[in-house]
Each structure stands twice: as structure tokens, then as C-alpha cells.
Coordinates of C-alpha atoms in Angstrom, one line a residue:
M1413 CA 26.8 0.4 15.3
S1414 CA 27.8 1.4 11.4
K1415 CA 24.5 2.0 8.5
K1416 CA 23.4 -0.8 7.1
R1417 CA 25.2 -0.5 2.7
V1418 CA 22.5 0.0 0.3
L1419 CA 23.4 -0.4 -3.9
S1420 CA 21.2 0.2 -6.3
G1421 CA 21.3 1.5 -10.6
V1422 CA 19.3 2.2 -13.5
Q1423 CA 20.4 2.0 -17.4
P1424 CA 21.0 4.8 -19.7
T1425 CA 18.5 3.5 -22.5
G1426 CA 16.0 6.1 -23.0
N1427 CA 15.5 9.4 -20.8
L1428 CA 14.2 8.5 -17.3
H1429 CA 10.3 8.2 -16.4
L1430 CA 7.5 8.8 -13.9
G1431 CA 8.0 4.3 -13.0
N1432 CA 11.4 5.0 -12.4
Y1433 CA 11.7 8.2 -9.7
L1434 CA 8.6 6.8 -7.9
G1435 CA 9.1 3.1 -7.6
A1436 CA 12.8 4.0 -7.2
I1437 CA 15.1 7.3 -7.4
R1438 CA 12.3 9.5 -5.2
N1439 CA 12.8 5.9 -2.7
W1440 CA 16.2 6.5 -2.1
V1441 CA 16.0 9.2 -1.5
E1442 CA 13.5 9.8 1.2
S1443 CA 15.2 6.7 2.9
Q1444 CA 19.3 7.7 1.9
Q1445 CA 20.4 9.0 5.4
D1446 CA 19.4 5.0 7.1
Y1447 CA 22.0 4.3 4.4
D1448 CA 25.5 4.0 3.4
N1449 CA 24.1 4.5 -0.1
Y1450 CA 26.2 3.5 -3.3
F1451 CA 23.7 4.6 -6.7
C1452 CA 25.5 3.3 -10.6
V1453 CA 24.2 3.9 -13.6
V1454 CA 24.8 0.3 -15.2
D1455 CA 25.7 1.2 -18.8
L1456 CA 26.9 -1.9 -19.4
H1457 CA 23.3 -3.2 -18.8
A1458 CA 22.2 -1.2 -21.5
I1459 CA 23.9 -2.9 -24.5
T1460 CA 21.9 -7.0 -23.6
V1461 CA 20.1 -4.7 -25.8
P1462 CA 21.0 -3.1 -29.3
H1463 CA 21.4 0.2 -28.6
N1464 CA 22.7 3.4 -29.7
P1465 CA 27.0 3.8 -29.4
A1466 CA 26.4 7.6 -30.3
S1467 CA 24.3 8.2 -27.5
L1468 CA 25.6 6.1 -24.9
A1469 CA 28.0 8.1 -23.1
A1470 CA 26.3 11.1 -23.5
D1471 CA 22.8 9.5 -21.9
T1472 CA 25.1 7.9 -19.4
Y1473 CA 26.0 11.2 -18.1
A1474 CA 22.0 12.3 -17.9
I1475 CA 21.3 9.8 -16.0
A1476 CA 23.4 10.3 -13.6
A1477 CA 23.1 13.7 -13.7
L1478 CA 19.1 13.1 -12.5
Y1479 CA 20.9 11.7 -10.0
L1480 CA 21.5 14.4 -8.5
A1481 CA 18.7 16.7 -10.0
C1482 CA 16.3 13.9 -7.8
G1483 CA 18.0 14.8 -4.4
I1484 CA 20.7 12.3 -3.9
D1485 CA 22.9 13.8 -1.9
L1486 CA 26.5 13.1 -1.8
Q1487 CA 27.2 13.6 2.1
Y1488 CA 25.1 10.1 2.6
S1489 CA 25.6 8.3 -1.2
T1490 CA 28.6 8.1 -4.0
I1491 CA 27.2 8.7 -7.7
F1492 CA 29.7 6.5 -10.3
V1493 CA 29.5 4.6 -13.4
Q1494 CA 29.3 1.1 -13.5
S1495 CA 31.9 0.0 -16.5
H1496 CA 34.5 3.1 -15.2
I1497 CA 35.0 -0.2 -12.6
S1498 CA 36.4 -3.3 -14.8
A1499 CA 35.6 -5.5 -11.5
H1500 CA 32.4 -5.6 -12.2
S1501 CA 33.4 -7.2 -15.1
E1502 CA 35.5 -10.0 -13.8
L1503 CA 33.5 -10.3 -11.1
A1504 CA 30.7 -11.3 -13.7
W1505 CA 33.0 -13.6 -15.3
L1506 CA 33.9 -15.5 -11.9
L1507 CA 30.9 -16.4 -11.1
N1508 CA 29.8 -17.7 -14.5
C1509 CA 31.9 -19.8 -13.6
V1510 CA 30.2 -21.3 -10.7
T1511 CA 26.2 -20.6 -11.8
P1512 CA 24.8 -23.4 -13.8
I1513 CA 23.4 -22.2 -17.3
N1514 CA 19.4 -23.3 -15.9
W1515 CA 19.4 -21.2 -13.5
L1516 CA 19.4 -18.2 -16.0
E1517 CA 17.2 -20.1 -18.5
R1518 CA 14.3 -19.5 -16.0
M1519 CA 14.5 -15.9 -15.3
I1520 CA 11.0 -14.8 -16.5
Q1521 CA 12.7 -11.2 -18.1
F1522 CA 14.9 -12.8 -21.0
K1523 CA 12.5 -15.0 -21.5
E1524 CA 9.8 -12.1 -22.1
K1525 CA 12.4 -10.2 -23.9
A1526 CA 14.7 -13.2 -25.8
I1527 CA 11.0 -13.2 -27.2
K1528 CA 11.3 -10.2 -28.6
Q1529 CA 14.2 -10.2 -30.3
G1530 CA 13.9 -13.8 -31.3
E1531 CA 17.4 -15.2 -33.3
N1532 CA 19.5 -12.0 -32.3
V1533 CA 19.2 -12.5 -28.1
S1534 CA 22.6 -12.1 -27.1
V1535 CA 24.8 -14.1 -24.8
G1536 CA 24.6 -10.9 -22.5
L1537 CA 20.9 -10.9 -21.9
L1538 CA 21.2 -14.2 -21.0
D1539 CA 23.3 -13.4 -18.2
Y1540 CA 22.3 -9.9 -17.8
P1541 CA 21.6 -10.9 -14.5
V1542 CA 25.3 -12.9 -12.8
L1543 CA 26.8 -9.3 -14.0
M1544 CA 23.9 -7.8 -11.6
A1545 CA 24.9 -9.8 -8.7
A1546 CA 28.5 -8.8 -9.3
D1547 CA 27.3 -5.0 -9.0
I1548 CA 25.3 -5.9 -5.7
L1549 CA 28.5 -8.3 -4.3
L1550 CA 31.4 -6.0 -5.3
Y1551 CA 30.2 -3.7 -2.3
D1552 CA 28.6 -6.2 0.2
A1553 CA 25.7 -4.5 -0.2
D1554 CA 22.9 -5.1 2.9
L1555 CA 19.9 -4.9 0.9
V1556 CA 19.4 -4.1 -2.9
P1557 CA 16.2 -1.3 -3.3
V1558 CA 13.9 -3.3 -6.0
G1559 CA 11.0 -3.7 -7.5
E1560 CA 8.6 -6.6 -8.1
D1561 CA 9.5 -7.5 -11.0
Q1562 CA 13.2 -7.4 -10.0
K1563 CA 13.0 -9.5 -6.6
Q1564 CA 13.3 -13.1 -9.5
H1565 CA 17.3 -11.7 -9.6
I1566 CA 17.8 -11.0 -5.8
E1567 CA 16.8 -14.5 -5.2
L1568 CA 19.5 -15.3 -8.0
T1569 CA 22.1 -13.7 -6.6
R1570 CA 21.3 -14.9 -3.6
D1571 CA 21.8 -18.6 -5.2
I1572 CA 25.1 -17.3 -6.4
V1573 CA 26.8 -15.7 -2.9
I1574 CA 25.3 -19.8 -1.5
R1575 CA 26.9 -21.8 -3.3
I1576 CA 29.9 -19.7 -3.8
N1577 CA 30.5 -19.8 0.4
D1578 CA 29.9 -23.6 -0.1
Q1579 CA 32.5 -24.8 -2.4
F1580 CA 35.3 -22.1 -1.2
G1581 CA 34.1 -20.2 2.3
T1582 CA 33.5 -21.4 5.0
P1583 CA 30.6 -20.6 8.0
E1584 CA 33.8 -19.0 9.5
Q1585 CA 34.8 -17.0 6.9
P1586 CA 32.4 -16.2 4.9
V1587 CA 33.6 -15.0 1.1
L1588 CA 30.3 -12.4 -0.4
K1589 CA 27.8 -10.9 1.9
L1590 CA 24.7 -12.6 1.6
P1591 CA 22.2 -8.8 0.1
D1592 CA 18.4 -8.9 0.9
P1593 CA 15.9 -6.7 -1.1
L1594 CA 14.7 -3.8 -0.6
I1595 CA 11.4 -3.3 -2.0
R1596 CA 8.4 -0.5 -1.3
K1597 CA 5.2 -1.4 -1.5
D1598 CA 3.5 2.0 -2.9
G1599 CA 4.7 3.1 -5.8
A1600 CA 6.8 0.3 -6.6
R1601 CA 4.8 -0.6 -10.1
V1602 CA 4.1 2.8 -11.9
M1603 CA 2.3 1.0 -14.8
S1604 CA 1.3 2.6 -18.4
L1605 CA -0.9 5.2 -19.1
T1606 CA -1.7 3.4 -22.1
D1607 CA -2.2 0.1 -20.7
G1608 CA -2.9 -0.3 -17.7
T1609 CA -2.0 -4.0 -16.9
K1610 CA 1.7 -2.8 -17.9
K1611 CA 4.8 -1.5 -16.5
M1612 CA 5.7 2.1 -18.1
S1613 CA 9.3 1.3 -19.7
K1614 CA 11.4 2.7 -21.4
S1615 CA 11.7 0.8 -23.8
D1616 CA 7.9 1.2 -24.8
P1617 CA 7.6 2.2 -28.7
S1618 CA 5.2 4.6 -27.8
E1619 CA 6.8 7.7 -26.1
Q1620 CA 3.0 8.6 -24.9
S1621 CA 3.1 5.0 -22.9
R1622 CA 5.2 7.3 -20.3
I1623 CA 5.8 10.2 -18.8
N1624 CA 9.9 11.2 -19.1
L1625 CA 10.9 13.2 -16.0
L1626 CA 12.0 16.2 -18.7
D1627 CA 9.7 16.1 -20.4
S1628 CA 7.9 19.6 -21.0
P1629 CA 4.3 21.2 -19.4
D1630 CA 3.0 20.8 -22.6
A1631 CA 3.8 17.1 -23.0
I1632 CA 2.8 16.4 -19.5
A1633 CA -1.0 17.7 -20.7
K1634 CA -0.5 16.3 -23.5
K1635 CA 0.4 12.7 -22.1
I1636 CA -2.6 12.7 -19.9
K1637 CA -4.8 13.9 -21.7
R1638 CA -4.4 10.9 -24.2
C1639 CA -3.7 8.7 -21.3
K1640 CA -5.8 5.6 -21.6
T1641 CA -9.7 6.2 -19.8
D1642 CA -13.0 4.9 -19.3
P1643 CA -16.2 6.1 -18.9
I1644 CA -17.5 5.3 -15.5
K1645 CA -17.6 8.3 -13.0
G1646 CA -16.4 8.7 -10.3
L1647 CA -12.6 7.1 -9.3
E1648 CA -11.5 4.2 -7.4
F1649 CA -8.8 2.6 -6.4
D1650 CA -8.0 -1.4 -6.5
N1651 CA -10.4 -1.9 -8.8
P1652 CA -9.5 -4.7 -10.7
E1653 CA -11.7 -4.2 -14.2
R1654 CA -10.1 -0.5 -13.7
P1655 CA -6.5 -0.4 -14.2
E1656 CA -6.2 2.5 -15.2
C1657 CA -8.1 4.4 -12.9
N1658 CA -6.0 2.9 -10.7
N1659 CA -2.3 3.0 -11.9
L1660 CA -3.8 7.3 -12.5
L1661 CA -5.1 8.1 -8.7
T1662 CA -1.9 5.9 -7.2
L1663 CA 0.2 9.1 -9.8
Y1664 CA -2.3 11.4 -7.9
A1665 CA -1.2 10.1 -4.4
L1666 CA 2.9 9.8 -4.6
L1667 CA 3.3 13.3 -6.6
S1668 CA 1.3 14.9 -4.2
G1669 CA 2.3 13.6 -1.0
Q1670 CA -1.3 12.6 0.1
T1671 CA -2.7 9.4 1.5
K1672 CA -4.7 6.9 -0.5
E1673 CA -7.9 7.8 2.1
A1674 CA -7.6 11.5 1.2
V1675 CA -7.1 11.1 -2.2
A1676 CA -10.0 8.3 -2.7
Q1677 CA -12.1 10.9 -0.5
E1678 CA -11.6 13.6 -2.9
C1679 CA -12.2 11.9 -6.0
Q1680 CA -14.8 9.7 -5.6
D1681 CA -17.2 11.9 -7.0
M1682 CA -14.9 13.3 -10.3
G1683 CA -15.2 12.3 -13.6
W1684 CA -11.6 12.4 -16.2
G1685 CA -12.1 15.6 -17.3
Q1686 CA -11.8 17.5 -13.8
F1687 CA -9.6 14.5 -12.8
K1688 CA -7.1 15.3 -15.7
P1689 CA -5.6 19.3 -15.2
L1690 CA -5.7 18.0 -10.8
L1691 CA -3.1 15.6 -12.6
T1692 CA -1.4 17.5 -14.6
E1693 CA -1.3 20.5 -12.8
T1694 CA 0.3 17.9 -9.6
T1695 CA 2.4 16.8 -11.8
I1696 CA 4.1 19.6 -13.9
A1697 CA 4.9 21.4 -10.5
A1698 CA 6.5 18.0 -9.3
L1699 CA 8.7 17.4 -11.7
Q1700 CA 10.0 21.4 -11.8
P1701 CA 12.0 20.9 -9.2
I1702 CA 14.0 18.3 -10.6
Q1703 CA 14.6 19.6 -14.2
T1704 CA 15.6 23.5 -12.7
K1705 CA 18.3 21.3 -11.2
Y1706 CA 18.9 18.8 -13.8
Q1707 CA 19.8 22.3 -16.4
D1708 CA 22.2 23.9 -13.9
I1709 CA 24.0 20.3 -13.0
M1710 CA 24.2 20.6 -17.5
A1711 CA 25.2 23.9 -17.8
D1712 CA 27.9 23.1 -15.3
P1713 CA 29.9 19.6 -16.8
G1714 CA 33.3 20.6 -15.6
Y1715 CA 30.5 20.2 -11.7
L1716 CA 28.9 16.5 -13.3
E1717 CA 32.7 15.1 -14.4
G1718 CA 34.8 15.8 -10.8
I1719 CA 31.5 14.6 -8.6
L1720 CA 32.0 10.5 -11.3
R1721 CA 35.0 11.2 -10.3
Q1722 CA 35.4 10.8 -7.2
G1723 CA 31.9 8.2 -7.0
R1724 CA 34.5 5.9 -9.2
Q1725 CA 37.7 6.5 -6.9
K1726 CA 35.8 5.6 -3.9
A1727 CA 33.7 2.2 -5.2
E1728 CA 37.3 1.4 -7.1
Q1729 CA 37.9 0.1 -3.2
S1730 CA 35.5 -1.5 -2.3
A1731 CA 35.1 -3.7 -5.3
Q1732 CA 39.0 -4.4 -5.1
V1733 CA 39.1 -5.4 -1.8
V1734 CA 35.9 -8.1 -2.5
L1735 CA 37.1 -8.9 -6.6
E1736 CA 40.5 -9.8 -4.9
R1737 CA 38.2 -11.6 -1.6
V1738 CA 36.7 -14.0 -4.3
K1739 CA 39.9 -14.2 -6.9
T1740 CA 41.8 -15.8 -3.8
A1741 CA 39.0 -18.0 -2.4
L1742 CA 38.7 -19.5 -6.4
G1743 CA 42.7 -20.0 -6.4
F1744 CA 43.5 -17.4 -7.9
S1745 CA 47.3 -15.9 -6.1
L1746 CA 47.3 -12.2 -5.2
P1747 CA 49.4 -9.5 -7.6
F1748 CA 52.6 -9.4 -5.9

């Protein structure tokens, strides 16, 4: 039996942080042998909000290098850049033309980001979930690893598939494959260091809110030393009145590889003065191998370019098959 196919990606906006790693990339690495994996850098998504054109390409290559540094294995996985495959944009347009606009207007992330951008909100931001659907569907993905905040977008993708298959396919010959979300509960939402009720995010204007994968040991130590805590001695999970305590203990458990029960027992009588140095030491040790491998990869640009070239070739083959299938179903004639 062939392996199920997984598709996922990260935007090249800012440095990857612990939330990206623990909530997504490390899970990809741990399960990659079980699947046929396609991991892309979704640079087209990065321009749905104001961005810096001067750094977009460099940031894209840095994310691809971090995929490899974190442990993505080319024996099991294909790494490519979204914008290198023109089928993403073309399929997104075809899907746009069968997607009701009210489906997009109810997307929670659009509402949140639109409030922040005000009059500058773009059509691209509204249409982001359709492009995400195209990303997934182009590779006949069976599973899409996502956090809880992205689950609504997968539901939209499934709605689009059902609509297209109903209108243009048959039960015996569907046009598109129906994907399922792959959600891991532990570590799925790593929270901010400055507010334990908000998700750790690259878009947060405060660098203090997150630990980046490429932060120096000194920067990590300073951020953990200054992170928000509470005055209560004794540390515990799952107390709704202590969100920062729960978040920092979760980080320690994930980075140290211990169970929640073991960490709860180890830290139950600790104060913050004892726990923060422990978390700092554990974080630095966990990120050191990633940082070393990243520097080695970036020192050999030809190596990374070769990987992305191979990834483009493989991804393009799959994408073109699906794109032509959709075009044929919608009534476009195939090229001679």
C-alpha cells in the first residue's frame, strides 16, 4: 500500500520561532517516514500583507535551509518554493470562480487581520484561503498538518472540493481529492512569552514575545529572564488563571522530551528563579544542533539551490497533472 501524502508549508516572513518548530516542523520530522511529504515555502502567501521586497527571496531560502536544519530528510520529503510552481496561481484563479465570496468573508483570520490593516486590506488577504486550497489540492494531499487556528481553512478547502466534485465530477471520477487535517494536540499552540493567552507569532511587533530558532544563547537567556510570569510559587499545568505558567512548562516538556506528568512532578515546588535558568539551558541545548546545521547549509548556497531545483521539478510534475484535470473538468481544452 502506498503512503499517504502530506502537504504543508510556512511563510518566509521573519525568522521561524519555537511556535513554528514545536507546533509544526518538529512534528513533520518525527512522522516523515510514515508519509510521502511535500513541504513548501509559501512565499506567495507572504505578500498578502505589506512585505519587504528586498528581503523576500533571502527569507525564502532561509526558511528552506531551516527545514533541512530541523531534520527534514530528502529520502522521505520534497522541499520546494511555492512561487516556483506557476500552477499554484493558476489553480487558485480556477477555484476562485467556483468559491462563493461569503465563504471567505466569514474566515476568522481574515476578520482579525483586516481590522489591523484597515483601509489597506487587500483582495489577496481575503483570498488567502483559496490559494491555500490550491496549494493542498495540487498535490492530491491526503493529510494537511495544521494548528487549530488553521482548521477553518482546511474546512473551506474541503467545501471547495465537494462543490467542484458535485458540479464537474462524478462519484466514480471526482475531480479533486478530499484532504483531512492532521492536528497534533501537544504543542499545537505555543503561546507568546509576553502574553500566555496569545499565540506566539512572527507578526507580533515585540521580539520579546518569541524565541526564534536562530536566536543566540544570550538572546534566549534575556528573553526567558524577562518573560511574563506570576507571583505564585510552585508551577502547574492547566490552571486557567496561570496561562504563562502553563505555556512555559509546556515549552520545557517539549524541548526536554519529557512527559507532562514528569515535568509536573519535577517543577511542582519550584519558583521562577529556579525554573527560568532550567528552561534557558534546555532551550539553548535543543536549538544548538539546528543552528549549527543551518550555518553549514547557508555556507554552501549551491547545495540548497540544487535541492530546491530538484524539488521544483518533482512538485511541478504532480501539480501539472492536477491542474490539467481541473481545467479539463471545467471545459478548457488541453494544449496540443
